[in-house]
Tab-separated table of C-alpha atoms in Angstrom:
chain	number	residue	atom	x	y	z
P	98	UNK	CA	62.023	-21.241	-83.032
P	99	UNK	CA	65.912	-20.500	-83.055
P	100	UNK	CA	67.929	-19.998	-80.164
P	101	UNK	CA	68.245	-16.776	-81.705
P	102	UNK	CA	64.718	-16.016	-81.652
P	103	UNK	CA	64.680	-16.776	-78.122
P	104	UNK	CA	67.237	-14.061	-77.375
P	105	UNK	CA	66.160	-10.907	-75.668
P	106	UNK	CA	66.716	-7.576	-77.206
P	107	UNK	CA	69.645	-5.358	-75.243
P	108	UNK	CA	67.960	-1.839	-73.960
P	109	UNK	CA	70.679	1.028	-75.026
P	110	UNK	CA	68.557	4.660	-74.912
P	111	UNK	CA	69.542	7.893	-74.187
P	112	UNK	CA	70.797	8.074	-71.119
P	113	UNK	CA	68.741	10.303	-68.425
P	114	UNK	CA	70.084	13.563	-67.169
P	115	UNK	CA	69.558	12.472	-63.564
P	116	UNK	CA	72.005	9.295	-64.128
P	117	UNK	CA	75.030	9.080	-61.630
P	118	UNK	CA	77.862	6.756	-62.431
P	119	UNK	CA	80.720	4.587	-61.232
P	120	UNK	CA	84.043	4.746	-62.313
P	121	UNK	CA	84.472	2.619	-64.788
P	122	UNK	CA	85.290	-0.681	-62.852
P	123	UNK	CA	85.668	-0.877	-59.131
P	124	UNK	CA	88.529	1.399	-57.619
P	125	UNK	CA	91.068	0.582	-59.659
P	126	UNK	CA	94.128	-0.828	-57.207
P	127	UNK	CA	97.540	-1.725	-58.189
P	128	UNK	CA	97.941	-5.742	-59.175
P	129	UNK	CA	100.022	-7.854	-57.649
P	130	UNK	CA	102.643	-8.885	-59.895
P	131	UNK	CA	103.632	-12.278	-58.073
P	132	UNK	CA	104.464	-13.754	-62.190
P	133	UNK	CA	106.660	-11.395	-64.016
P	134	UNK	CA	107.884	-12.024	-67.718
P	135	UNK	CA	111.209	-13.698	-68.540
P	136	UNK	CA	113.600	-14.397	-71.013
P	137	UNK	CA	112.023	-16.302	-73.825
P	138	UNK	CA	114.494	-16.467	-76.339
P	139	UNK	CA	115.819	-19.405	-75.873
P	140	UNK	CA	112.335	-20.754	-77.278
P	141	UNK	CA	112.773	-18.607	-80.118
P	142	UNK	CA	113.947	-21.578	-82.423
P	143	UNK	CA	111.217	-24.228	-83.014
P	144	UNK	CA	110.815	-26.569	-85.365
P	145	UNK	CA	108.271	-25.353	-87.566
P	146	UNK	CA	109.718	-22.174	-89.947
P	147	UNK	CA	107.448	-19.913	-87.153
P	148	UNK	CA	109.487	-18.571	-84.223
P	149	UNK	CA	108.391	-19.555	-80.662
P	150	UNK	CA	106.156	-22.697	-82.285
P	151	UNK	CA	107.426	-26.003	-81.664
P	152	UNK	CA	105.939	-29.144	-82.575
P	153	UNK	CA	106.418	-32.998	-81.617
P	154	UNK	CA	104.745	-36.019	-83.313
P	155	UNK	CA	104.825	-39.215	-81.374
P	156	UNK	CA	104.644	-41.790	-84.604
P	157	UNK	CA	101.462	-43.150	-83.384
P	158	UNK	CA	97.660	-42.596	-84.505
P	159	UNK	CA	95.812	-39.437	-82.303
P	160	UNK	CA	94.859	-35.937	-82.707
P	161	UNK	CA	96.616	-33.076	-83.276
P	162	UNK	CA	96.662	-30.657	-80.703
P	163	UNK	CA	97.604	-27.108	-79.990
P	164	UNK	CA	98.269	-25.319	-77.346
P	165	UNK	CA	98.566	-21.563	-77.517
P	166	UNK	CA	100.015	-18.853	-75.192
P	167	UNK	CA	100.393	-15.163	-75.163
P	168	UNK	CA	97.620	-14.189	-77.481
P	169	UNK	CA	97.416	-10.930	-74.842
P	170	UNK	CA	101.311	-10.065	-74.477
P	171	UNK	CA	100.403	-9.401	-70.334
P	172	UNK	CA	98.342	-12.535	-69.864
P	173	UNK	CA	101.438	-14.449	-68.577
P	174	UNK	CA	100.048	-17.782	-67.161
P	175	UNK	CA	100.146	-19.403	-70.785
P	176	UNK	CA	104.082	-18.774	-71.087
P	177	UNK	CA	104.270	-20.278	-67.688
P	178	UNK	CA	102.231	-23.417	-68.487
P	179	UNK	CA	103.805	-23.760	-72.479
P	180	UNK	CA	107.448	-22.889	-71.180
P	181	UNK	CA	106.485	-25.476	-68.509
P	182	UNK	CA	106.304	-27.705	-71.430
P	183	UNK	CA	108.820	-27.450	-73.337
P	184	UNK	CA	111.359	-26.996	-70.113
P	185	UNK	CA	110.290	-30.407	-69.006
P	186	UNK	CA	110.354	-32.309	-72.397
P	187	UNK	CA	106.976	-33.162	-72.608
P	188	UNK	CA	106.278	-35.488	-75.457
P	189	UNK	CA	102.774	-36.825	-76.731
P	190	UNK	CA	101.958	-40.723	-76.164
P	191	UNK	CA	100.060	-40.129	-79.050
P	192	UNK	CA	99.499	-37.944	-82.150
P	193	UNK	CA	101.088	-34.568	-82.499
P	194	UNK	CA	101.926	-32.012	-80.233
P	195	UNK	CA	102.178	-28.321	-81.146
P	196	UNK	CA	103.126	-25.656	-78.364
P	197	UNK	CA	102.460	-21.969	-79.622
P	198	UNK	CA	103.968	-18.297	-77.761
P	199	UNK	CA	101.514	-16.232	-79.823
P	200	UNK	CA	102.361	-12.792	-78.956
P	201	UNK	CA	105.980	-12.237	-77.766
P	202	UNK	CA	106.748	-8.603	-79.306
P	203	UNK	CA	103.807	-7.101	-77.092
P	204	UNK	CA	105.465	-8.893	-74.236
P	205	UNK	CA	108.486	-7.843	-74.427
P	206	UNK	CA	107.150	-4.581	-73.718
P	207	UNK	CA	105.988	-5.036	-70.421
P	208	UNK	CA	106.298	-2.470	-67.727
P	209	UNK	CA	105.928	-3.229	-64.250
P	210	UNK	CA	104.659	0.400	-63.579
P	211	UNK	CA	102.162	-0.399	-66.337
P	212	UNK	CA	101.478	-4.012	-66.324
P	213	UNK	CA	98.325	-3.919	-67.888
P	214	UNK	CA	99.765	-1.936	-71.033
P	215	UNK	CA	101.444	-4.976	-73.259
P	216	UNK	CA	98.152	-6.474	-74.244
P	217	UNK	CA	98.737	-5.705	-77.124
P	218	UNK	CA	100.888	-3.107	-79.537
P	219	UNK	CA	98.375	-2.143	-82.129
P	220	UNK	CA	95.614	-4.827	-82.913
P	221	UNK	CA	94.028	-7.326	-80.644
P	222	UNK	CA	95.791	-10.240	-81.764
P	223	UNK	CA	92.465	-12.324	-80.635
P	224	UNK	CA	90.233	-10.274	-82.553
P	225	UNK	CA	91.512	-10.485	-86.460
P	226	UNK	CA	91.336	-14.229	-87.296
P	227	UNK	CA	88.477	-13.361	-90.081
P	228	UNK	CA	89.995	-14.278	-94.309
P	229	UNK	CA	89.273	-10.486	-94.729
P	230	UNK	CA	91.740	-9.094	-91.924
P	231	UNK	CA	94.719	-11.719	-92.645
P	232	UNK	CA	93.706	-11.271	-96.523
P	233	UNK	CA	94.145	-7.781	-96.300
P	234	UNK	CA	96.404	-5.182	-96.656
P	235	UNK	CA	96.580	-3.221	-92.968
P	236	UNK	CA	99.819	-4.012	-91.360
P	237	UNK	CA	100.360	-4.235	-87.723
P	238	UNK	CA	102.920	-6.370	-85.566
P	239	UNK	CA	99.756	-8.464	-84.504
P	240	UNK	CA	98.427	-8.665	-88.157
P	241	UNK	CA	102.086	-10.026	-89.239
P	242	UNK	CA	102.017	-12.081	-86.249
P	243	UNK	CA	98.662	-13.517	-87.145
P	244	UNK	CA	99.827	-14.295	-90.557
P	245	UNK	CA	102.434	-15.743	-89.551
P	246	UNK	CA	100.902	-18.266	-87.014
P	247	UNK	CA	97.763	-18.923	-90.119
P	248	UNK	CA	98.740	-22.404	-91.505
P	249	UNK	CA	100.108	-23.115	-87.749
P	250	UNK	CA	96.385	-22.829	-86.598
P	251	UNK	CA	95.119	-24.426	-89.525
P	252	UNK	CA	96.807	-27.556	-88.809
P	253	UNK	CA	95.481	-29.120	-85.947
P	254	UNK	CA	92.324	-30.932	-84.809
P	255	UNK	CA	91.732	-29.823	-81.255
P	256	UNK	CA	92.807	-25.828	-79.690
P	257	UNK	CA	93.175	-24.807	-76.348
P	258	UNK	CA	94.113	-20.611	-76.391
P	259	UNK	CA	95.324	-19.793	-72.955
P	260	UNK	CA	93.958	-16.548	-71.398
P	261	UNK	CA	93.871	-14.532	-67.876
P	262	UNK	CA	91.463	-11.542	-66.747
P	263	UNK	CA	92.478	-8.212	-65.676
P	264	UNK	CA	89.920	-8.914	-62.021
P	265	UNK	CA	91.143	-11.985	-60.049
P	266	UNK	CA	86.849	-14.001	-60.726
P	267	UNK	CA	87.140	-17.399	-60.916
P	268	UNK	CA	88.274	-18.958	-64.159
P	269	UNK	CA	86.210	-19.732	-66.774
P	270	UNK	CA	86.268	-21.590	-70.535
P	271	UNK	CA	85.301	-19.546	-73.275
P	272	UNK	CA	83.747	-21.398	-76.688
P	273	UNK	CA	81.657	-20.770	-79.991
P	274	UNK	CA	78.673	-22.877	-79.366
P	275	UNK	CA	79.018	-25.948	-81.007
P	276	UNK	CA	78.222	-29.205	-79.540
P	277	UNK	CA	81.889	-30.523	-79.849
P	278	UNK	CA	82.860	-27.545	-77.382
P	279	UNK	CA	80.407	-28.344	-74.797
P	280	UNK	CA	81.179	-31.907	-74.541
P	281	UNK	CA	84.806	-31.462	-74.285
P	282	UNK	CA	84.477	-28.390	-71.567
P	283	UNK	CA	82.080	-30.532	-69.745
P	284	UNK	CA	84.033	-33.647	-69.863
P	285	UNK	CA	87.110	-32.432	-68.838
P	286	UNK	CA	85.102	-30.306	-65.925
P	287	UNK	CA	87.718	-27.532	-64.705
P	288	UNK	CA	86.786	-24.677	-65.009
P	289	UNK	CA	83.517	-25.248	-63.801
P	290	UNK	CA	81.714	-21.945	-65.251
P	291	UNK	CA	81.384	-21.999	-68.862
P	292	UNK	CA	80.755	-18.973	-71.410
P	293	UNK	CA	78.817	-19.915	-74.453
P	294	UNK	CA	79.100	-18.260	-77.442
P	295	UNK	CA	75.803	-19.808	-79.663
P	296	UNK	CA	76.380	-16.505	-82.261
P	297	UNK	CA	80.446	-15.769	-82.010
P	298	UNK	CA	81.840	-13.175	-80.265
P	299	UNK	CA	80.595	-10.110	-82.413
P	300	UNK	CA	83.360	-8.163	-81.998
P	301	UNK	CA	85.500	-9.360	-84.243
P	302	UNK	CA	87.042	-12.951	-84.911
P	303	UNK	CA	88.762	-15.159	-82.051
P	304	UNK	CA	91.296	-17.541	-82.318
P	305	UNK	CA	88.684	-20.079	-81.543
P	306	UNK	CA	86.750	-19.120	-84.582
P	307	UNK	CA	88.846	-19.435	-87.081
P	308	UNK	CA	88.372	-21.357	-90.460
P	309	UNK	CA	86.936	-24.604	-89.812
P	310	UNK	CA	86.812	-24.203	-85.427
P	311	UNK	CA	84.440	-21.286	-86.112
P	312	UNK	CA	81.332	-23.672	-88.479
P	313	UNK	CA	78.557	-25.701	-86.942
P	314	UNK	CA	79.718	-27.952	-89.202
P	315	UNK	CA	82.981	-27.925	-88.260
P	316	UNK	CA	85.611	-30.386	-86.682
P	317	UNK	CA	87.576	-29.836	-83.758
P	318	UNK	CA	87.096	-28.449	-80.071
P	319	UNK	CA	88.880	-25.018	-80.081
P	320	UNK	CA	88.306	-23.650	-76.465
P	321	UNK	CA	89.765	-20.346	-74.120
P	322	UNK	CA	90.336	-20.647	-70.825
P	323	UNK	CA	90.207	-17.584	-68.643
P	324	UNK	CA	92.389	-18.893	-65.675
P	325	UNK	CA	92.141	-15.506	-63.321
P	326	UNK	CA	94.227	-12.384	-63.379
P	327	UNK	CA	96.870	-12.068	-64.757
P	328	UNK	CA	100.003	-11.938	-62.384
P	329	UNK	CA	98.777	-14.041	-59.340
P	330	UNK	CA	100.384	-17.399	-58.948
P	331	UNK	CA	97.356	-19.230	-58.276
P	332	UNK	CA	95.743	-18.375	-61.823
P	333	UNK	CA	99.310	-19.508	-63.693
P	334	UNK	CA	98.512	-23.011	-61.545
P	335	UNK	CA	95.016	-23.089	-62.645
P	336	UNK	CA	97.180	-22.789	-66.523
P	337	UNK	CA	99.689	-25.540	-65.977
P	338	UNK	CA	96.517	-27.849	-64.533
P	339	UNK	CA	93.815	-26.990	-67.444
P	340	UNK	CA	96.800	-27.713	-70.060
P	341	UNK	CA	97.550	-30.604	-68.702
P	342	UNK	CA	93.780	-32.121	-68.242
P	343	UNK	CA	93.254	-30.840	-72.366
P	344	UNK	CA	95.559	-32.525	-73.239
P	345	UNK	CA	94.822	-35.979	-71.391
P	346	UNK	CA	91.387	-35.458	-72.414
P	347	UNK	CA	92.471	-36.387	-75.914
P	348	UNK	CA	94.744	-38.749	-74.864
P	349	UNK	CA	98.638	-37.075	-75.867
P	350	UNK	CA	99.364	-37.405	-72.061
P	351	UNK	CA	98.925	-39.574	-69.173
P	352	UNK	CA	95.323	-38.546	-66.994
P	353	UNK	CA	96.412	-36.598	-63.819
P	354	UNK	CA	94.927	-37.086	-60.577
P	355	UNK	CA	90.991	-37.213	-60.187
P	356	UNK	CA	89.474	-33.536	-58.970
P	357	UNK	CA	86.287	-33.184	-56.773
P	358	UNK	CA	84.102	-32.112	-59.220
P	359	UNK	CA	82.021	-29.286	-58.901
P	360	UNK	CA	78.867	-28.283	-60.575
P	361	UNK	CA	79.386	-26.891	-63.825
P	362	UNK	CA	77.706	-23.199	-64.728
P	363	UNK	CA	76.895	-22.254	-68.035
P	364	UNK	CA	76.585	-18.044	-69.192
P	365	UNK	CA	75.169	-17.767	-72.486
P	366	UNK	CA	76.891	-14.488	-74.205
P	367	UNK	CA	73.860	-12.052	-75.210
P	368	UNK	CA	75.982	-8.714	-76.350
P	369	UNK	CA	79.868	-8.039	-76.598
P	370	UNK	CA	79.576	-4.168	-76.446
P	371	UNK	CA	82.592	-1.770	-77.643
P	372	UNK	CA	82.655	1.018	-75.817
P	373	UNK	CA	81.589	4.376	-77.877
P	374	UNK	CA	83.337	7.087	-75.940
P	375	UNK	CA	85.772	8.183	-73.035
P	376	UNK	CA	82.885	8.738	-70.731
P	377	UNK	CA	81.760	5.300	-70.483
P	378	UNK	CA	80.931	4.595	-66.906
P	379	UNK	CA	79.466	1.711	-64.977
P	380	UNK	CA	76.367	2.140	-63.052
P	381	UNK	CA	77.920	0.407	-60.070
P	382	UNK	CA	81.404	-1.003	-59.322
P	383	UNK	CA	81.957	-4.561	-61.130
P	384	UNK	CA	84.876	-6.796	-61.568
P	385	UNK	CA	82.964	-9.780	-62.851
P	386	UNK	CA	79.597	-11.923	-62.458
P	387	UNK	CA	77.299	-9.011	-60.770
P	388	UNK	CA	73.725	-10.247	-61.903
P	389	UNK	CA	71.254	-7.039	-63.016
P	390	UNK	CA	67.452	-7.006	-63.032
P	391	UNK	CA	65.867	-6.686	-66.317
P	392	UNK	CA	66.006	-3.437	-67.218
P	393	UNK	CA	68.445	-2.207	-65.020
P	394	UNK	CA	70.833	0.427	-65.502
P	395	UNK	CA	74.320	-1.515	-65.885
P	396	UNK	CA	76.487	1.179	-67.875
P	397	UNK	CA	76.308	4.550	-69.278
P	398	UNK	CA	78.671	5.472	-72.697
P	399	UNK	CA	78.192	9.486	-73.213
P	400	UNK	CA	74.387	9.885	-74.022
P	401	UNK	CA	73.970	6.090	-74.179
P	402	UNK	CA	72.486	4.000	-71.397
P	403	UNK	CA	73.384	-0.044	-71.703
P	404	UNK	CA	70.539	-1.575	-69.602
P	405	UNK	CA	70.113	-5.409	-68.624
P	406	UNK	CA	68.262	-6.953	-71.350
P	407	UNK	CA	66.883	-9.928	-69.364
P	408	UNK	CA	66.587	-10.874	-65.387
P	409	UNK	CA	70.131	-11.844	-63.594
P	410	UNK	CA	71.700	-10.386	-66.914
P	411	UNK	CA	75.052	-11.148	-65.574
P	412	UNK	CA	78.413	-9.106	-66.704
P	413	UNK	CA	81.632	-10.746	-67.328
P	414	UNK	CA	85.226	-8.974	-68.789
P	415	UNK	CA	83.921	-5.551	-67.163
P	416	UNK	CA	86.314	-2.904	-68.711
P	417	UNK	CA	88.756	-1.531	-66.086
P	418	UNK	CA	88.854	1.834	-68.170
P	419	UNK	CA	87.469	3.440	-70.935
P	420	UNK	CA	89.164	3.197	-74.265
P	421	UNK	CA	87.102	3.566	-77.032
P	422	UNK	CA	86.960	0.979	-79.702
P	423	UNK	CA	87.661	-1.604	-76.865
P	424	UNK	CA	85.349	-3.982	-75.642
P	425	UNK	CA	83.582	-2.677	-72.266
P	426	UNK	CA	81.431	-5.693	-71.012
P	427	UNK	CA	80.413	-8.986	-71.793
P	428	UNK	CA	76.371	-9.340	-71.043
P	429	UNK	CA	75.102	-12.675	-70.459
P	430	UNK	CA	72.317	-15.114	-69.193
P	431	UNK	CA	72.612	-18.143	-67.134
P	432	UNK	CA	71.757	-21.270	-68.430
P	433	UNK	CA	70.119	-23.743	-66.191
P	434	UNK	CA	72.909	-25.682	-64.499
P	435	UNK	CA	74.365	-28.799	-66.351
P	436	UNK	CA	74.122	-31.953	-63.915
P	437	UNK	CA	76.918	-33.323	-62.646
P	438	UNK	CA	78.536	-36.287	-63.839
């Protein structure tokens, strides 16, 4: 039997007429903006033909590694740990080095009033990395953007794509579940929760899936970090550390200092569901890892009732508004705890 097999079926019915609703996360309060953008262009010019991608080979046998920042225009703690970078000269001991800004049009656009805003202009740059959306002929800022970065992403063996949250939860790596992910999230051990993706996203195609990163036969770790929300100092540390350990993990820098390890928790992603309408509402505040009974009433979409498909169904990426099209919650399962090493 597959793991698929073993997956339980998500319960969305018609919702009943005696159903009452939260707003659609908790009350939504303004963000504190301790990170702000700044000026990137003096990082415009690389050395690669792609603006904002720069890339340094050491001469000596290793992997090639990327790091990549600003998929999300408003997710700013990946500029702060790739500017970090580049401002201190950071070379690899070994193999090659490649430091991506992903997403700079989107932000540029950032509003303080409406931080949340320059995700994105058009497309969700981290949802279009399939052949038949940079193969095809819809145009977009991101979709140039994405074409753009294609043979930049193609080129390396290992990926780390740097992400925040819009709730300040604890961070958390993000991977396709291959074996080669696992080990590598494991192994370097911070973040200590893990979300496992054994059938993709299903919402369209991650950076993490693409081309060869996305196969069971594959090469290559490709792994997101979430590193907490978005404009809070502590979550562009968390950045500037998980870079750093990635990339001593495969050897391009020296190891940094040991970290009490904690035990590592594993989510195994049942359903990414896109909300349907304007109307979608949860059942009860959430900002991140509530746990629902099986069966339980978790969100309501119009007529549509999205009910836990499986005991401590636990929601991550809860939606902070409705905007249909978008994705309105991660559900997931926990997987027994992996021991500690």
């Amino acid at each position: 039997m597959s793991a698929k097999d073993l997956r339980p079926e998500t319960q969305v019915t018609a919702a009943g007429a005696n159903v009452s609703s939260a707003p659609a996360t908790a009350e939504q309060k303004p963000p504190r903006l301790e990170v702000l953008p700044r000026d990137l262009s003096a990082y415009r010019r690389g050395n690669t033909g792609v603006d904002y991608v720069h890339r340094f080979a050491s001469g000596r046998p290793g992997p090639h590694v990327l790091i990549n920042a600003l998929t999300h225009g408003n997710e700013l703690c990946g500029m702060v740990a790739v500017t970090g970078l580049l401002d201190a000269g950071v070379r690899p001991l070994r193999g090659t080095l490649t430091l991506s800004l992903a997403n700079v049009a989107a932000y540029e656009s950032f509003d303080p009033e409406r931080p949340f805003d320059s995700r994105q202009l058009v497309h969700n740059l981290n949802r279009i990395w399939s052949d038949a959306e940079l193969d095809g002929t819809e145009d977009s800022p991101e979709l140039r953007r994405a074409r753009e970065l294609r043979p930049i992403v193609a080129a390396p063996d290992h990926l780390l794509d740097i992400h925040s949250t819009s709730q300040d939860v604890a961070p958390f790596w993000v991977y396709p579940g291959h074996a080669r992910n696992g080990e590598a999230a494991l192994a370097i051990g911070h973040p200590s929760v893990h979300l496992v993706m054994p059938q993709g996203l299903g919402s369209g195609t991650p950076l993490i899936q693409f081309g060869r990163f996305g196969r069971a036969d594959g090469q290559g770790v490709a792994l997101v970090v979430e590193c907490g929300q978005h404009f809070l100092q502590a979550t562009s540390a968390t950045a500037v550390e998980v870079t750093q350990r990635f990339l001593a993990h495969f050897g391009l820098v020296p190891a940094p200092a040991a970290r009490a390890r904690a035990a590592q928790r594993r989510f195994e992603l049942l359903q990414t569901y896109v909300i349907r309408t304007p109307e979608f509402r949860f059942a009860r505040p959430c900002e991140g890892f509530e746990a629902f009974a099986r069966g339980e009433l978790i969100a309501t979409d119009g007529a549509t009732e999205l009910r836990a498909p499986c005991d401590r169904c636990t929601v991550l990426m809860p939606a902070r508004a409705a905007i249909v099209g978008r994705e309105g919650v991660y559900l997931t399962r926990p997987i027994d705890e992996a021991p500690e090493t």
